[in-house]
XYZ file of C-alpha atoms in Angstrom:
628
model
C 21.475 20.144 22.376
C 17.132 20.285 22.351
C 16.686 20.622 25.930
C 18.958 23.887 25.460
C 17.064 25.096 23.372
C 13.733 24.861 24.850
C 15.546 26.566 28.574
C 16.887 29.214 26.187
C 13.282 30.036 25.146
C 11.625 29.884 28.308
C 14.310 32.382 29.365
C 13.659 34.581 26.323
C 9.949 34.211 27.193
C 10.426 35.063 31.566
C 12.423 38.382 30.065
C 9.794 39.188 27.897
C 6.988 38.964 30.357
C 9.212 40.690 32.918
C 9.458 43.859 30.173
C 5.301 43.193 30.489
C 5.176 43.930 33.886
C 7.122 46.660 33.858
C 4.942 48.601 31.390
C 1.673 47.581 33.593
C 3.312 49.039 36.537
C 4.749 52.274 34.594
C 0.801 52.681 33.467
C -0.604 52.600 36.758
C 1.621 55.325 37.840
C 1.112 57.278 34.679
C -2.763 57.034 35.117
C -2.705 57.079 38.739
C -4.499 60.307 39.416
C -7.958 59.478 38.197
C -8.411 57.737 41.167
C -8.547 61.661 42.619
C -11.115 62.921 39.251
C -14.622 63.369 39.308
C -17.401 62.284 36.671
C -17.056 65.983 34.058
C -20.311 67.717 32.824
C -19.335 65.890 28.823
C -21.771 62.927 28.640
C -21.137 61.615 31.814
C -24.227 63.268 33.404
C -26.387 61.642 30.457
C -24.341 58.067 30.331
C -24.101 57.325 34.423
C -24.583 60.535 36.808
C -28.018 61.174 35.648
C -29.167 57.821 33.378
C -31.918 56.569 35.345
C -31.571 52.950 33.275
C -28.147 52.047 35.281
C -30.010 52.444 38.830
C -30.813 48.735 39.014
C -29.945 45.443 37.230
C -33.909 44.702 36.598
C -35.298 43.122 34.115
C -37.012 46.581 33.135
C -33.546 48.801 32.918
C -31.590 46.149 30.932
C -34.852 46.183 28.529
C -34.220 49.850 27.670
C -30.246 49.331 27.760
C -30.262 47.077 24.627
C -33.059 49.161 23.321
C -31.628 52.600 23.849
C -29.509 54.920 22.247
C -27.326 57.100 24.722
C -25.717 60.807 23.620
C -26.053 59.322 19.775
C -24.802 55.960 20.348
C -25.843 52.397 20.504
C -23.406 50.767 23.354
C -25.715 48.890 25.594
C -22.533 46.440 26.358
C -20.968 49.816 27.858
C -23.576 50.831 29.689
C -24.548 47.820 31.217
C -21.087 47.429 32.642
C -21.702 51.258 34.624
C -25.161 49.397 35.853
C -23.230 47.162 37.190
C -20.746 49.054 38.604
C -23.668 51.151 40.562
C -25.130 48.073 41.705
C -21.323 47.427 43.246
C -20.682 50.658 44.512
C -22.754 53.130 43.558
C -22.384 56.265 41.657
C -18.766 56.807 42.883
C -16.453 57.888 40.222
C -13.039 56.432 41.479
C -14.968 53.007 40.810
C -15.808 54.302 37.515
C -12.350 55.520 37.281
C -10.747 52.178 38.132
C -12.693 49.886 35.891
C -11.276 52.290 32.901
C -7.926 51.760 34.123
C -8.351 48.001 34.363
C -9.691 47.767 30.674
C -6.969 49.549 29.370
C -3.970 47.531 31.383
C -6.410 44.383 30.169
C -5.980 45.623 26.391
C -1.822 46.438 27.000
C -1.411 42.528 27.399
C -4.161 41.509 24.323
C -1.415 44.460 22.534
C 1.336 42.859 23.370
C -0.129 39.183 22.597
C -0.925 40.005 18.892
C 2.240 41.471 18.193
C 4.300 38.748 19.387
C 2.095 36.364 17.005
C 2.844 39.271 13.742
C 6.518 39.510 14.616
C 9.061 37.622 16.711
C 11.209 41.010 17.240
C 11.604 41.361 20.986
C 12.531 44.629 20.410
C 9.731 45.695 18.162
C 6.861 44.179 20.117
C 8.216 45.805 23.686
C 8.527 49.403 21.624
C 4.779 48.904 20.341
C 3.071 48.072 24.047
C 5.485 50.507 26.210
C 3.637 53.596 23.860
C 0.868 51.913 23.173
C 0.378 51.967 27.039
C 1.966 55.167 27.914
C 1.094 57.775 25.128
C -0.539 60.936 26.505
C -2.886 60.573 23.624
C -4.408 57.894 25.699
C -5.460 60.260 28.755
C -8.719 60.689 27.044
C -10.069 56.986 26.852
C -8.816 56.360 29.969
C -9.654 59.686 32.241
C -13.157 60.243 30.752
C -15.615 58.020 31.933
C -17.548 58.595 29.106
C -15.337 57.128 26.822
C -15.396 53.585 28.702
C -16.505 52.392 25.709
C -13.720 52.846 23.676
C -11.461 50.641 26.061
C -14.277 48.067 26.165
C -14.980 47.520 22.644
C -11.158 47.610 21.746
C -10.522 44.863 24.251
C -13.163 42.516 22.921
C -11.581 43.658 19.425
C -8.385 43.109 20.502
C -9.098 39.350 21.690
C -10.668 38.795 18.433
C -7.794 39.611 16.388
C -5.852 37.253 18.987
C -8.336 34.502 18.351
C -8.408 34.731 15.082
C -4.190 34.592 14.668
C -4.192 31.793 16.266
C -6.855 30.424 13.617
C -4.821 31.710 10.641
C -2.270 29.016 11.737
C -4.789 25.963 12.042
C -8.184 26.984 9.978
C -9.510 23.244 10.859
C -10.300 24.581 14.173
C -13.738 25.867 13.299
C -13.868 26.669 17.370
C -11.541 29.476 17.186
C -13.238 31.404 14.493
C -16.678 31.181 16.260
C -15.151 32.422 18.975
C -13.955 34.949 17.341
C -17.035 35.836 16.080
C -18.616 36.047 19.317
C -15.949 38.492 20.663
C -16.647 40.946 17.412
C -20.181 40.699 18.767
C -19.328 42.062 22.387
C -17.065 44.543 20.716
C -20.027 45.958 18.655
C -22.340 45.831 21.239
C -19.677 48.103 22.917
C -19.248 50.110 20.398
C -20.245 50.311 16.722
C -16.539 51.652 15.907
C -15.856 47.834 15.835
C -16.779 47.246 12.242
C -13.255 48.072 11.063
C -12.021 44.109 12.515
C -13.228 42.378 8.915
C -10.263 44.257 7.136
C -7.923 44.201 9.552
C -8.885 40.327 9.687
C -8.288 40.440 5.730
C -5.231 42.240 6.422
C -3.616 39.835 8.917
C -4.591 37.037 6.240
C -2.588 39.093 3.039
C 0.524 39.296 5.814
C 0.701 36.335 7.114
C 0.026 34.065 4.108
C 1.021 37.088 1.168
C -2.159 36.817 -0.361
C -6.055 37.062 0.413
C -8.017 33.732 -0.943
C -11.563 33.123 -1.719
C -11.724 30.813 1.398
C -10.502 34.237 3.692
C -13.156 36.634 1.884
C -15.735 33.640 2.075
C -14.872 33.684 6.012
C -15.567 37.185 6.844
C -19.149 37.320 4.723
C -20.405 37.229 8.342
C -18.497 39.894 9.898
C -18.803 42.275 7.343
C -23.026 41.289 7.422
C -22.691 42.559 11.432
C -20.325 46.018 10.778
C -23.243 46.983 8.020
C -25.928 46.258 10.663
C -24.272 47.892 13.357
C -23.472 50.926 10.767
C -26.871 51.832 10.069
C -27.661 51.097 13.383
C -24.967 53.921 14.374
C -26.093 56.514 11.515
C -30.031 56.476 12.934
C -28.643 56.801 16.691
C -26.592 59.659 15.091
C -29.617 61.168 13.314
C -31.824 60.525 16.243
C -29.362 62.454 18.695
C -28.900 65.267 16.179
C -25.199 64.638 16.501
C -24.861 64.681 12.366
C -24.017 68.071 11.967
C -24.035 70.110 8.755
C -20.904 71.748 8.001
C -21.920 72.709 4.473
C -23.025 76.018 4.884
C -19.723 76.884 5.823
C -17.101 74.568 4.490
C -17.099 73.626 1.014
C -16.181 70.237 -0.465
C -12.538 70.828 -0.673
C -12.711 71.730 2.661
C -13.828 68.751 4.334
C -11.155 66.913 2.009
C -8.403 69.477 3.707
C -10.228 68.076 7.273
C -9.591 64.458 6.577
C -6.282 65.161 5.058
C -5.604 67.241 8.473
C -6.971 64.883 11.123
C -4.927 62.010 9.880
C -1.605 63.603 9.809
C -2.655 64.894 13.347
C -3.259 61.477 14.362
C 0.623 60.243 12.833
C 2.151 63.509 14.436
C 0.494 63.651 17.916
C 1.319 59.731 18.494
C 4.893 61.141 18.678
C 4.804 64.537 19.775
C 1.803 65.144 21.618
C 1.946 68.595 22.554
C -1.256 70.283 21.269
C -3.789 68.036 23.506
C -7.102 69.098 23.985
C -10.394 67.259 25.020
C -12.407 69.153 22.192
C -10.594 70.539 18.429
C -12.759 72.240 17.160
C -13.087 72.941 13.206
C -11.403 76.395 12.407
C -12.687 79.472 11.782
C -12.209 80.824 7.998
C -10.853 84.483 6.945
C -13.059 85.218 4.401
C -13.276 81.920 2.164
C -9.532 80.908 3.667
C -8.495 78.567 6.258
C -6.012 79.061 8.926
C -2.765 78.401 6.687
C -1.226 75.215 8.709
C -4.553 73.094 8.011
C -3.417 73.297 4.129
C 0.682 72.467 5.152
C 0.224 69.365 7.952
C -1.390 67.404 5.340
C 1.769 67.440 3.149
C 2.952 65.200 5.435
C 0.550 62.494 4.710
C 1.674 62.770 0.696
C 5.346 62.409 2.331
C 4.689 59.144 4.052
C 2.915 57.745 1.144
C 5.718 59.126 -1.128
C 8.076 57.300 1.764
C 6.214 53.825 1.024
C 6.380 53.671 -2.406
C 9.900 53.845 -2.294
C 10.801 51.813 0.058
C 12.346 48.644 0.058
C 13.681 47.015 3.074
C 10.603 45.876 5.036
C 8.164 47.688 2.902
C 5.576 44.927 3.428
C 5.760 45.254 7.349
C 5.952 49.099 7.290
C 2.788 48.875 4.466
C 1.326 46.384 6.828
C 1.172 48.958 9.664
C -0.106 52.318 7.522
C -2.659 50.289 6.591
C -3.704 49.221 10.458
C -3.751 52.454 10.499
C -5.794 53.825 8.170
C -7.857 50.700 8.096
C -8.593 50.983 12.198
C -9.338 55.057 11.794
C -11.316 54.784 8.363
C -14.842 55.054 10.073
C -14.112 57.708 12.418
C -12.352 60.903 9.955
C -15.699 62.986 9.597
C -16.356 61.197 6.150
C -19.942 62.236 7.832
C -19.577 65.240 10.517
C -20.273 64.078 13.694
C -20.382 66.770 15.970
C -17.920 70.042 15.803
C -14.922 68.601 16.233
C -11.928 68.348 13.617
C -10.451 65.573 15.516
C -10.575 63.345 18.331
C -7.982 62.147 20.586
C -9.830 59.173 21.583
C -10.062 57.775 18.010
C -6.732 56.693 18.159
C -6.681 54.337 20.455
C -6.304 51.583 18.712
C -4.772 53.496 15.478
C -1.580 54.387 17.047
C -0.530 50.408 16.833
C -0.095 50.185 13.232
C 1.785 54.313 13.374
C 3.984 52.402 15.476
C 4.724 49.150 14.059
C 5.718 50.559 10.904
C 7.788 53.334 12.791
C 9.788 50.395 14.402
C 9.984 48.048 12.210
C 11.562 51.018 9.644
C 14.650 52.276 12.672
C 15.044 48.413 14.012
C 17.718 47.677 11.294
C 19.881 51.397 12.547
C 20.066 49.466 15.933
C 20.079 45.500 15.046
C 23.533 45.931 15.995
C 23.648 47.282 18.800
C 21.024 46.328 20.881
C 21.779 47.708 24.012
C 20.774 50.988 22.881
C 17.664 50.019 21.675
C 15.602 49.435 24.631
C 17.266 51.968 26.679
C 15.897 54.164 24.270
C 12.015 53.025 24.908
C 11.966 53.076 28.498
C 13.392 56.963 28.202
C 10.951 57.822 25.619
C 8.027 55.821 27.744
C 9.670 57.491 30.579
C 8.833 60.903 28.998
C 5.284 59.823 27.586
C 4.357 58.338 31.317
C 5.296 62.225 33.081
C 3.130 63.527 29.913
C 0.208 61.313 30.681
C 0.329 61.567 34.336
C -0.261 65.384 34.169
C -2.594 65.388 31.209
C -4.795 62.939 33.373
C -4.920 65.966 36.198
C -6.874 68.021 33.493
C -9.685 65.457 33.708
C -10.028 66.260 37.570
C -13.518 68.057 36.849
C -15.527 70.028 34.632
C -13.821 72.747 35.140
C -9.984 71.852 34.804
C -11.314 70.323 31.722
C -12.734 73.279 29.951
C -9.957 75.755 31.434
C -7.635 73.726 29.225
C -9.808 73.962 26.409
C -10.036 77.543 26.360
C -6.768 77.685 27.415
C -5.379 75.961 24.059
C -8.814 77.292 21.783
C -9.600 80.905 23.294
C -12.361 81.391 20.816
C -13.961 78.136 21.130
C -17.740 78.584 21.955
C -18.551 74.592 22.657
C -15.823 75.320 25.822
C -17.706 77.859 26.853
C -20.742 76.336 26.527
C -19.968 73.649 28.414
C -18.104 75.361 31.271
C -21.298 77.475 31.636
C -23.202 74.780 32.185
C -20.703 73.311 34.880
C -21.462 76.607 36.698
C -25.389 76.141 36.628
C -24.346 73.161 37.877
C -22.530 74.870 41.046
C -25.270 77.616 41.071
C -23.210 80.251 40.312
C -25.186 81.712 37.245
C -23.985 84.960 36.828
C -20.525 83.319 36.002
C -22.414 80.719 33.722
C -24.491 84.049 31.907
C -20.620 84.996 30.989
C -19.376 82.018 29.401
C -22.862 82.007 27.834
C -22.195 85.393 26.303
C -18.468 84.652 25.072
C -20.220 81.746 23.674
C -22.312 83.830 21.265
C -19.391 86.325 21.124
C -17.753 83.664 18.809
C -20.033 81.971 17.676
C -23.406 84.055 17.120
C -25.689 81.388 15.748
C -24.848 78.890 18.470
C -28.563 77.763 19.205
C -27.566 76.073 22.555
C -25.513 78.408 23.646
C -29.054 81.046 24.094
C -30.942 77.551 25.571
C -28.171 77.543 28.080
C -27.889 81.137 29.137
C -31.918 81.045 29.083
C -31.420 78.337 31.461
C -29.438 80.111 34.020
C -31.167 83.241 33.780
C -34.249 81.383 34.550
C -32.529 79.860 37.794
C -31.662 83.297 38.676
C -34.916 84.763 38.726
C -34.675 86.523 35.232
C -37.706 84.743 33.772
C -38.650 87.398 31.291
C -35.059 87.519 29.477
C -34.818 83.517 29.682
C -37.722 83.349 27.097
C -36.669 85.814 25.036
C -33.030 83.906 24.764
C -35.793 80.413 23.745
C -37.112 83.407 21.201
C -33.680 83.758 19.614
C -32.824 79.913 19.454
C -36.076 79.304 18.222
C -35.079 81.223 15.042
C -31.613 80.406 14.970
C -32.937 76.404 14.999
C -36.626 76.561 14.109
C -37.323 72.530 14.247
C -35.915 71.765 17.623
C -38.758 70.819 19.247
C -37.108 70.243 22.955
C -37.077 74.119 22.637
C -40.404 74.314 22.117
C -41.225 72.279 25.200
C -38.852 74.312 27.397
C -39.826 78.070 26.416
C -43.136 75.995 27.299
C -42.702 75.353 30.826
C -41.213 79.214 31.446
C -44.444 80.384 29.973
C -46.055 78.138 32.281
C -44.377 79.449 35.217
C -45.737 83.329 34.446
C -48.967 82.011 33.699
C -49.058 82.321 30.102
C -51.337 79.389 29.715
C -52.324 80.667 26.211
C -48.293 80.751 25.007
C -47.263 77.637 26.634
C -50.189 75.816 25.080
C -48.899 77.048 21.359
C -45.207 76.173 21.875
C -46.487 72.461 23.818
C -48.734 72.166 20.155
C -45.521 73.058 18.033
C -43.416 70.266 19.922
C -46.365 67.676 19.516
C -46.296 68.560 15.884
C -42.614 68.155 15.840
C -42.030 65.039 17.847
C -45.406 63.426 18.091
C -44.431 60.129 19.676
C -42.473 62.067 22.524
C -44.625 60.864 25.814
C -43.072 63.966 28.121
C -44.820 66.939 25.475
C -48.240 64.791 25.938
C -47.745 64.883 29.930
C -46.813 68.235 30.168
C -49.358 69.138 27.833
C -52.071 67.355 29.971
C -50.774 69.364 33.030
C -51.503 72.613 30.834
C -55.064 71.675 30.743
C -55.506 70.174 34.084
C -54.736 74.281 35.350
C -57.022 75.739 32.552
C -59.495 73.274 33.859
C -59.740 71.115 31.206
C -59.776 67.549 32.922
C -61.085 65.354 29.973
C -58.954 67.049 27.431
C -55.592 66.367 30.164
C -57.123 62.869 30.711
C -56.909 62.495 27.046
C -53.063 63.738 26.848
C -51.906 61.825 29.536
C -53.660 58.612 28.051
C -51.690 58.886 25.028
C -48.508 59.744 26.657
C -48.835 55.701 28.417
C -49.519 54.510 25.213
C -46.226 56.128 23.839
C -44.569 54.985 27.346
C -46.042 52.139 29.566
C -43.455 52.600 32.110
C -44.126 56.404 32.095
C -44.901 56.830 36.056
C -46.290 60.491 36.337
C -48.497 60.033 33.193
C -50.096 57.562 35.728
C -50.548 59.745 38.839
C -51.119 62.663 36.479
C -54.365 60.718 34.970
C -55.221 60.021 38.327
C -54.975 63.429 39.757
C -57.375 64.677 36.437
C -59.684 61.440 36.956
C -60.413 62.975 40.587
C -61.778 65.968 39.123
C -64.157 64.410 36.988
C -65.087 62.505 39.928
C -63.987 59.096 38.722
C -62.450 58.143 42.528
C -62.019 53.999 41.508
C -60.289 55.088 38.152
C -57.907 57.483 39.860
C -56.990 54.752 42.338
C -56.241 52.386 39.841
C -54.074 55.227 37.807
C -51.870 55.524 41.657
C -51.941 52.146 42.080
C -50.236 51.770 38.138
C -47.865 54.865 39.094
C -46.679 53.297 42.574
C -45.934 50.158 40.681
C -43.940 51.916 38.069
C -42.051 54.422 40.752
C -42.613 53.645 44.443
C -40.587 56.401 45.613
C -42.835 59.548 44.746
C -43.951 61.167 47.641
C -46.679 63.028 45.940
C -48.656 59.929 44.437
C -49.354 58.290 47.997
C -50.660 61.905 48.769
C -53.175 62.095 46.118
C -53.886 58.564 46.524
C -54.847 59.028 49.789
C -56.764 62.271 48.622
C -58.783 59.668 46.833
C -58.974 57.167 49.632
C -60.250 60.143 51.480
C -62.790 60.772 49.257
C -64.757 57.620 49.547
C -64.009 57.197 52.580
C -61.805 54.434 53.189
C -60.394 56.286 56.116
C -57.453 53.509 57.229
C -56.070 53.225 53.389
C -55.945 56.886 52.821
C -53.834 57.580 56.177
C -51.308 54.702 55.440
C -51.109 56.868 52.510
C -50.481 60.683 53.909
C -47.563 58.495 56.351
C -45.735 56.831 53.406
C -45.851 60.687 51.652
C -44.654 62.009 54.715
C -41.639 59.407 54.966
C -40.658 59.918 51.793
C -40.402 63.649 52.362
C -43.760 65.616 51.929
C -44.351 67.808 54.541
C -48.002 68.976 53.539
C -48.903 65.410 54.217
C -49.046 65.749 58.015
C -51.784 68.718 57.504
C -53.777 66.071 55.622
C -53.171 63.575 58.479
C -54.086 66.140 61.166
C -57.345 66.563 59.498
C -58.152 62.890 58.059
C -56.626 60.797 60.475
C -57.759 61.974 64.205
């Protein structure tokens, strides 16, 4: 008899894992278009294609990876993964997309395992896993390379949660506790959104033990301390990157409460009815002092859900658990502190949707308990529909143009979408189309300073320097505290030899950001152009003190020292520059000129040859003159 029970249990598990295998196959097909997708210009440039810190796995780069913010976030593990992929495959989009899909597949397995530890009802386990895997709302997290951090932090989040669930069963196994804590650290290092995990672990305690003991609270203290630390780091990162947006000029306190209720309601609706999906959901335009009417109507769904939770009797604990799981996992991402200009962000529901599905399947399961043959086929039909929608949606992320065309189709007055598509046109050298998009962005948002600065870039590249400077004038009038704008306007003024105007702008940039080594380097170049080589050396030295790895500053200081007849010191600077960046032709050329001045012909000729090999055609004339 005992053997028969074991055999039945074994067979049941085998069938379960066959279903899991089917879910994974469905998921691969649903996200198949990602392999044909390229990078987009939405954060992918800053995080991957234009990120010098991922070009190698050197100690120097690793130091920067673990001490830097990228696009307003501290996510060193995610950036480290980008560096590893680059070292193995180069900057090739299919490699990065394959990694994202692999992470999602692993997460599907981990969600399946986590559900098995929370409920023994097969239909609920499979229903949650199917929809988590295939809901079109997951497309942003899986198909967007820059959202890899969401997938990676979720992987460690699920690992920590699974191991903690094992720890609950036997709290004498301290190794499980410390392993859970370790994976939590890894999750935080991947993305700080992981800071909600301590709340979820307390929720697990209550759900499985019907109480939260003092010991449970004590065991969470290290988790909460880590959450607070990474929370502070995140706020600092957002502030430094200018991502924390002051929306009080446009929206009052009541509006902000409406936005929070709207976003929660949007997420609940969208995990079941993913109809208006977009990479960008902008804040709404007010008419007078009134938001669009649906912003006031949709939050009533949330009120209805709360009323339902109060009134429900059967399976109330399980349904309440799922809803709390949703709320607690998304609580740090509901724009209590506005970040960016989006009212909702689809990737934020990657983990949170599990809670909604848990409540939903727990609620409907009793209605199908007597006829289970209908339940799983119904889930499969929904999954096929979701998979098809995901397949279609994944193609939207093919490139920057397909992405922003889709946003503009959904939100025709979205200034940010026109700005980003305009930037894509600039990258493809289509400056007239870019300027047209920036014109539209300004039309729909006259105070969008970045629309003016990006239009300035397009105009400068098409030779309209004076018009570009006028655009910077307008941008600075809107946002006078932005140091970067002064620096960029200075470069344009340098191009038309307005040295006085350029100097004024660089002084202003340094006044507003005195720790930016690039501004001192730029001003040093300006002083050099004006023949003020002592002042130039001083600025280059300041740039080097701020960033000892700044190769260009050493090279520029060397050139200034040549003009001060300090040739030996100049050669020393060129040596340092080469040690920091051995592939800069100009540095070898300048060092060759310095060697030629002190009649070290062999060294000079070797440097001119190196500069020529690195693509500097002018070096051939120097070789003709010096190396005969």
